Amino acid sequence: MDEINSIYEKVSKVISRDEYIERVNEKVEQMSGLCDEKTAAMLVAHDLGASDAGQNTVKIAEITPDSGIVNFIGKVISVFDSREFKRNDGTTGKVGNIVVGDETGTIRLTLWDDRAELINSGNIEIGQCLKISGYVKEGYTGLEVNIGDNNMISESDEMVDIKLSSTSISDIKDGMGDINLYGKVLDKWDIREFNRRDGSKGRVCNILIGDSSGKIRLTLWDEKADFAEKIKAGDTVEIINGYARENNFNQEVEIQIGSYGLIKKSDRNVEFRESFTPIADIVAGDLFSIKGHVSGIDEIKEFSRQDGTQDMVANIYVSDETGRIRLALWGEHANTVNDIDIDSRIEVIDAYSKYGLKDEIELNVGNRSKIIVM
């Protein structure tokens, strides 16, 4: 209430306090619960001409939940389509989001009504520098700056350099958010369609990326999956506002790009060097990459799966200076036996280790694996 009273002082000469509070309550009701009383109080003050209510000039890192109205300049990092919604009074509103950044950090902007229309009209583009005045509130994904019809958003002549904190792949843990990084494309898989529980169709694609610290799988859903068609192995991608989650199927941590995330090609050079494990150090239940010479080759065997489809498998043995291990080559990988001889040098990337015959550890080479005949 003290904050609301402070905002009211800006317009106390043009409206009584009782009428002001009544308008604040009406604004809260009109916005269908999308704003709290403090935000509504700022909006009403703006409606009455108090454009400096709670105003501060700040860098993005200085914005806090109590900042009120803030002024700052930011460069557009991401732009998301606006959508329509129904207010409690039956009228139709619009809302859209963009992400902007400066040299101190990034923040999401929520644009309402006519301001949201700036997105659909193409007046806001990635890389553009904007002069922004809006009110701060705590959103679903953290702090955001809300911009209504009485707030300001316009192109700025002042340029902003963005310095996003970069995350090393080796530091990524399950549950992490706000992941910004550059990665080298190591491999990608075909886009797959699947059926959701509601009967709708979905699309998904996986990309393997790496940096000097390690590698990780990136999962792209639906329209973001189309990005995979624009890149190839060796390209560099930039990820902004990604988040990490553990895959329920294989318990591996991967990067997801959500509604407020962005992935794009980059000209930056990213170094990656595959890490190979000595055969003697392999344990069951993880992915490993090895290199060595072929020390045994079995024939290809064809078999029928439970669903009636035909598949094939072949076994080979690989040795290095520390030991020898059996590899089961599944599917198209089985054809590798036609390209190798005893003592052929090979590299095997991302094979899954498990206990096999006689409880000895073996490597399974499947869809996510790669074999390189040297």
XYZ file of C-alpha atoms in Angstrom:
374
model
C 0.000 0.000 0.000
C 2.914 2.391 0.682
C 4.094 1.858 -2.914
C 0.596 2.553 -4.271
C 0.373 5.719 -2.141
C 3.738 6.840 -3.494
C 2.515 6.379 -7.046
C -0.739 8.197 -6.235
C 1.235 11.277 -5.125
C 2.179 11.740 -8.794
C -1.488 12.311 -9.735
C -2.972 13.575 -6.463
C -3.698 17.010 -7.995
C -5.920 15.599 -10.739
C -7.865 12.841 -8.974
C -9.064 12.010 -5.469
C -7.513 9.068 -3.683
C -10.817 7.175 -3.490
C -11.412 7.543 -7.226
C -7.806 6.562 -7.902
C -8.116 3.366 -5.837
C -11.412 2.586 -7.600
C -9.697 2.882 -10.995
C -6.857 0.659 -9.786
C -9.328 -2.050 -8.774
C -11.120 -1.719 -12.116
C -7.787 -2.101 -13.926
C -6.976 -5.286 -12.002
C -10.409 -6.696 -12.886
C -10.156 -5.634 -16.523
C -6.788 -7.355 -16.970
C -8.276 -10.698 -15.881
C -5.700 -11.126 -13.133
C -2.740 -10.550 -15.494
C -1.429 -7.695 -13.337
C -1.269 -7.042 -9.583
C -2.383 -3.906 -7.711
C 1.001 -2.214 -7.913
C 1.191 -2.718 -11.659
C -2.391 -1.524 -12.041
C -1.567 1.573 -9.975
C 1.281 2.422 -12.361
C -0.971 1.905 -15.379
C -3.637 4.212 -13.957
C -1.000 6.843 -13.187
C 0.199 6.616 -16.791
C -3.382 6.986 -18.025
C -3.562 10.225 -16.044
C -0.363 11.591 -17.574
C 2.178 10.708 -14.875
C 4.644 9.074 -17.238
C 7.454 9.288 -14.680
C 5.678 7.332 -11.913
C 8.370 5.251 -10.260
C 10.755 5.994 -13.127
C 14.431 4.965 -12.966
C 17.215 4.889 -15.531
C 18.994 1.580 -15.212
C 21.045 -1.184 -16.713
C 19.269 -4.521 -17.020
C 21.262 -6.082 -14.176
C 20.007 -3.336 -11.858
C 16.317 -4.130 -12.428
C 14.678 -5.657 -9.343
C 11.089 -6.645 -8.470
C 10.732 -3.294 -6.664
C 12.044 -1.113 -9.504
C 8.604 0.071 -10.615
C 8.779 2.005 -13.886
C 12.194 1.681 -15.529
C 13.943 3.288 -18.483
C 16.736 1.474 -20.278
C 18.158 0.631 -23.711
C 18.385 -2.963 -24.916
C 19.231 -4.913 -28.058
C 16.604 -7.358 -29.314
C 17.767 -10.972 -28.955
C 14.533 -12.893 -29.562
C 11.081 -12.042 -30.941
C 7.984 -14.192 -30.359
C 4.605 -13.975 -32.067
C 1.832 -12.125 -30.250
C -1.451 -13.826 -29.352
C -4.977 -12.719 -28.541
C -6.858 -13.326 -25.279
C -10.282 -12.505 -23.831
C -10.554 -10.072 -20.918
C -13.166 -10.427 -18.187
C -15.195 -7.589 -19.743
C -15.460 -9.519 -23.033
C -13.025 -7.363 -24.990
C -10.091 -8.853 -26.889
C -6.525 -8.057 -25.873
C -3.154 -8.844 -27.408
C 0.104 -9.832 -25.786
C 3.556 -10.619 -27.183
C 7.088 -11.117 -25.912
C 10.599 -10.160 -26.888
C 13.925 -10.676 -25.110
C 16.410 -7.796 -24.973
C 19.894 -7.517 -23.557
C 22.671 -5.094 -22.744
C 26.227 -5.542 -21.503
C 24.938 -6.539 -18.050
C 22.279 -9.154 -18.830
C 18.982 -9.990 -20.522
C 15.306 -9.548 -19.664
C 11.945 -10.397 -21.193
C 9.540 -7.672 -22.339
C 5.796 -8.301 -22.373
C 4.008 -6.050 -24.882
C 0.263 -5.430 -24.551
C -2.386 -4.497 -27.112
C -1.132 -1.863 -29.610
C 2.453 -2.399 -28.446
C 2.084 -6.120 -29.146
C 1.017 -5.260 -32.676
C 4.555 -3.903 -33.267
C 5.702 -7.529 -33.322
C 3.272 -8.730 -35.986
C 3.879 -5.654 -38.140
C 7.605 -6.397 -38.290
C 8.628 -3.136 -36.596
C 10.676 -5.044 -34.050
C 13.559 -7.139 -35.369
C 16.419 -9.166 -33.889
C 19.527 -6.986 -33.512
C 17.569 -3.742 -33.219
C 18.367 -1.384 -30.312
C 15.310 -0.107 -28.461
C 14.628 2.663 -25.962
C 12.270 1.152 -23.408
C 10.091 2.468 -20.594
C 7.887 -0.032 -18.781
C 6.861 -1.418 -15.413
C 8.564 -4.322 -13.726
C 6.815 -7.388 -12.335
C 7.657 -10.961 -11.465
C 6.591 -13.223 -14.338
C 6.346 -16.990 -14.748
C 9.975 -17.263 -15.840
C 11.479 -14.455 -13.751
C 11.502 -10.668 -13.917
C 9.880 -9.054 -16.923
C 9.153 -5.516 -18.066
C 5.554 -4.878 -19.119
C 4.858 -2.311 -21.831
C 1.329 -1.043 -22.410
C -0.153 1.597 -24.671
C 0.999 4.358 -22.295
C 4.567 3.120 -22.052
C 7.372 3.837 -24.458
C 9.194 1.522 -26.821
C 11.022 3.028 -29.784
C 14.165 2.550 -31.851
C 17.297 3.960 -30.248
C 20.218 5.689 -31.942
C 22.437 4.492 -29.114
C 23.975 1.100 -29.840
C 24.224 -1.603 -27.184
C 26.829 -4.349 -26.937
C 25.490 -7.597 -25.549
C 27.826 -9.664 -23.425
C 25.945 -12.797 -22.479
C 27.466 -15.033 -19.842
C 28.570 -18.174 -21.659
C 28.065 -21.636 -20.156
C 30.558 -24.438 -20.756
C 28.915 -27.703 -21.762
C 30.722 -29.583 -18.991
C 29.065 -27.291 -16.399
C 25.478 -27.972 -17.527
C 23.367 -29.774 -14.921
C 19.773 -30.981 -14.856
C 17.372 -28.128 -14.088
C 19.671 -25.291 -15.156
C 18.070 -22.373 -16.992
C 19.263 -19.235 -18.771
C 21.848 -21.267 -20.695
C 23.793 -19.245 -23.273
C 26.534 -20.959 -25.251
C 28.249 -21.497 -28.591
C 28.580 -25.077 -29.808
C 30.040 -26.854 -32.812
C 27.621 -29.145 -34.653
C 29.019 -32.672 -34.444
C 26.058 -34.634 -35.765
C 22.337 -34.322 -36.408
C 19.469 -36.733 -36.860
C 16.443 -36.687 -39.142
C 13.306 -34.825 -38.083
C 10.767 -37.306 -36.682
C 7.007 -37.003 -36.364
C 5.102 -38.349 -33.372
C 1.551 -38.398 -32.023
C 0.744 -36.445 -28.872
C -1.741 -37.676 -26.302
C -4.322 -35.182 -27.561
C -4.090 -36.673 -31.063
C -2.113 -33.795 -32.591
C 1.110 -34.276 -34.520
C 4.463 -33.178 -33.162
C 7.940 -32.977 -34.664
C 11.321 -33.412 -32.990
C 14.964 -33.395 -34.036
C 18.210 -33.977 -32.141
C 21.538 -32.264 -32.719
C 24.841 -33.147 -31.056
C 26.988 -30.115 -30.252
C 30.358 -29.739 -28.569
C 32.824 -27.200 -27.226
C 36.294 -27.431 -25.691
C 34.814 -28.869 -22.473
C 32.578 -31.633 -23.824
C 29.468 -32.401 -25.847
C 25.719 -32.556 -25.270
C 22.557 -33.382 -27.160
C 20.196 -30.576 -28.155
C 16.500 -31.315 -28.694
C 14.400 -29.113 -31.000
C 10.610 -29.397 -31.016
C 7.988 -28.592 -33.661
C 8.760 -25.413 -35.632
C 12.242 -25.148 -34.078
C 13.042 -28.575 -35.555
C 13.154 -26.924 -38.998
C 16.379 -25.208 -37.940
C 18.190 -28.531 -38.294
C 17.732 -28.351 -42.068
C 19.779 -25.121 -42.174
C 22.918 -26.527 -40.563
C 25.505 -29.251 -41.130
C 28.310 -30.890 -39.178
C 31.085 -28.372 -38.540
C 28.781 -25.342 -38.299
C 28.633 -23.270 -35.114
C 25.329 -22.514 -33.403
C 24.533 -19.967 -30.708
C 21.975 -20.856 -28.036
C 20.279 -18.173 -25.942
C 17.986 -18.793 -22.968
C 18.102 -22.569 -23.177
C 17.425 -24.888 -20.262
C 18.654 -28.331 -19.230
C 16.598 -31.394 -18.384
C 17.265 -35.067 -17.894
C 15.949 -37.361 -20.601
C 13.609 -39.879 -18.961
C 14.606 -42.576 -21.446
C 18.375 -42.640 -20.973
C 18.882 -40.320 -17.945
C 21.208 -38.081 -19.950
C 21.087 -34.317 -19.497
C 20.246 -32.462 -22.710
C 19.496 -28.886 -23.731
C 15.951 -27.852 -24.601
C 14.962 -24.665 -26.440
C 11.645 -23.437 -25.065
C 9.263 -20.666 -26.082
C 11.646 -17.955 -24.893
C 14.813 -19.564 -26.207
C 16.683 -18.973 -29.446
C 19.084 -20.951 -31.615
C 20.871 -19.492 -34.630
C 23.974 -19.988 -36.769
C 27.135 -18.153 -35.798
C 30.460 -17.333 -37.445
C 32.343 -17.926 -34.191
C 35.021 -20.619 -34.250
C 34.431 -23.266 -31.578
C 37.106 -25.858 -30.834
C 36.074 -29.426 -30.045
C 38.236 -32.481 -29.523
C 36.712 -35.905 -28.961
C 37.645 -37.528 -25.660
C 38.557 -41.210 -26.039
C 38.439 -43.657 -23.134
C 41.003 -46.479 -22.773
C 39.194 -49.794 -23.157
C 40.350 -50.949 -19.715
C 38.550 -47.975 -18.110
C 35.109 -48.643 -19.614
C 32.343 -49.376 -17.085
C 28.759 -50.467 -17.731
C 25.878 -48.047 -18.119
C 27.325 -45.038 -19.947
C 28.365 -43.668 -23.340
C 31.989 -44.032 -24.387
C 34.167 -43.188 -27.366
C 37.126 -45.458 -28.146
C 39.809 -45.813 -30.778
C 41.926 -48.808 -31.637
C 42.472 -51.566 -34.186
C 40.035 -54.287 -35.260
C 41.031 -57.593 -33.699
C 38.038 -59.736 -34.645
C 35.155 -59.724 -37.159
C 31.943 -61.795 -37.188
C 29.387 -62.147 -39.981
C 26.219 -60.058 -40.322
C 23.141 -61.721 -38.834
C 19.608 -60.815 -39.867
C 16.687 -61.190 -37.471
C 13.006 -60.236 -37.064
C 11.887 -57.824 -34.367
C 8.675 -58.300 -32.361
C 6.850 -55.829 -34.623
C 7.745 -57.930 -37.684
C 10.391 -55.593 -39.094
C 13.718 -56.981 -40.284
C 17.000 -55.807 -38.777
C 20.623 -56.904 -38.636
C 23.549 -57.024 -36.249
C 27.255 -57.852 -36.474
C 29.931 -58.224 -33.825
C 33.490 -57.019 -34.027
C 36.318 -56.803 -31.508
C 38.472 -53.723 -31.000
C 41.754 -53.583 -29.102
C 44.000 -50.826 -27.828
C 47.102 -50.861 -25.644
C 44.943 -51.391 -22.520
C 42.579 -54.191 -23.540
C 40.046 -55.720 -25.925
C 36.241 -55.307 -26.117
C 33.343 -56.671 -28.165
C 31.164 -54.233 -30.142
C 27.630 -55.050 -31.276
C 26.903 -53.110 -34.473
C 23.147 -52.658 -34.951
C 21.202 -51.715 -38.062
C 23.140 -49.974 -40.821
C 26.256 -49.999 -38.653
C 26.452 -53.770 -39.253
C 27.557 -53.051 -42.843
C 30.819 -51.679 -41.437
C 32.176 -55.250 -41.459
C 32.295 -54.964 -45.262
C 34.634 -51.969 -45.028
C 37.173 -53.234 -42.490
C 39.842 -55.918 -42.107
C 41.800 -57.235 -39.184
C 44.092 -54.438 -37.923
C 41.944 -51.690 -39.504
C 42.154 -48.540 -37.372
C 38.751 -47.247 -36.293
C 37.167 -44.672 -34.008
C 33.816 -45.418 -32.365
C 31.893 -42.421 -31.028
C 29.191 -42.593 -28.339
C 28.657 -46.330 -27.962
C 26.632 -47.515 -24.970
C 28.304 -49.901 -22.537
C 26.479 -52.783 -20.839
C 27.046 -56.307 -19.578
C 26.780 -58.883 -22.370
C 27.830 -62.514 -22.812
C 29.464 -64.092 -19.768
C 28.769 -60.822 -17.906
C 31.555 -59.105 -19.806
C 31.207 -55.435 -20.682
C 30.470 -54.778 -24.350
C 29.695 -51.685 -26.416
C 26.458 -51.311 -28.365
C 26.737 -49.176 -31.490
C 23.261 -47.828 -32.320
C 21.438 -44.884 -33.843
C 23.304 -42.280 -31.809
C 26.743 -43.794 -32.441
C 29.250 -43.133 -35.187
C 31.999 -45.339 -36.637
C 34.961 -43.802 -38.444
C 37.270 -46.120 -40.402
C 40.626 -44.412 -40.412
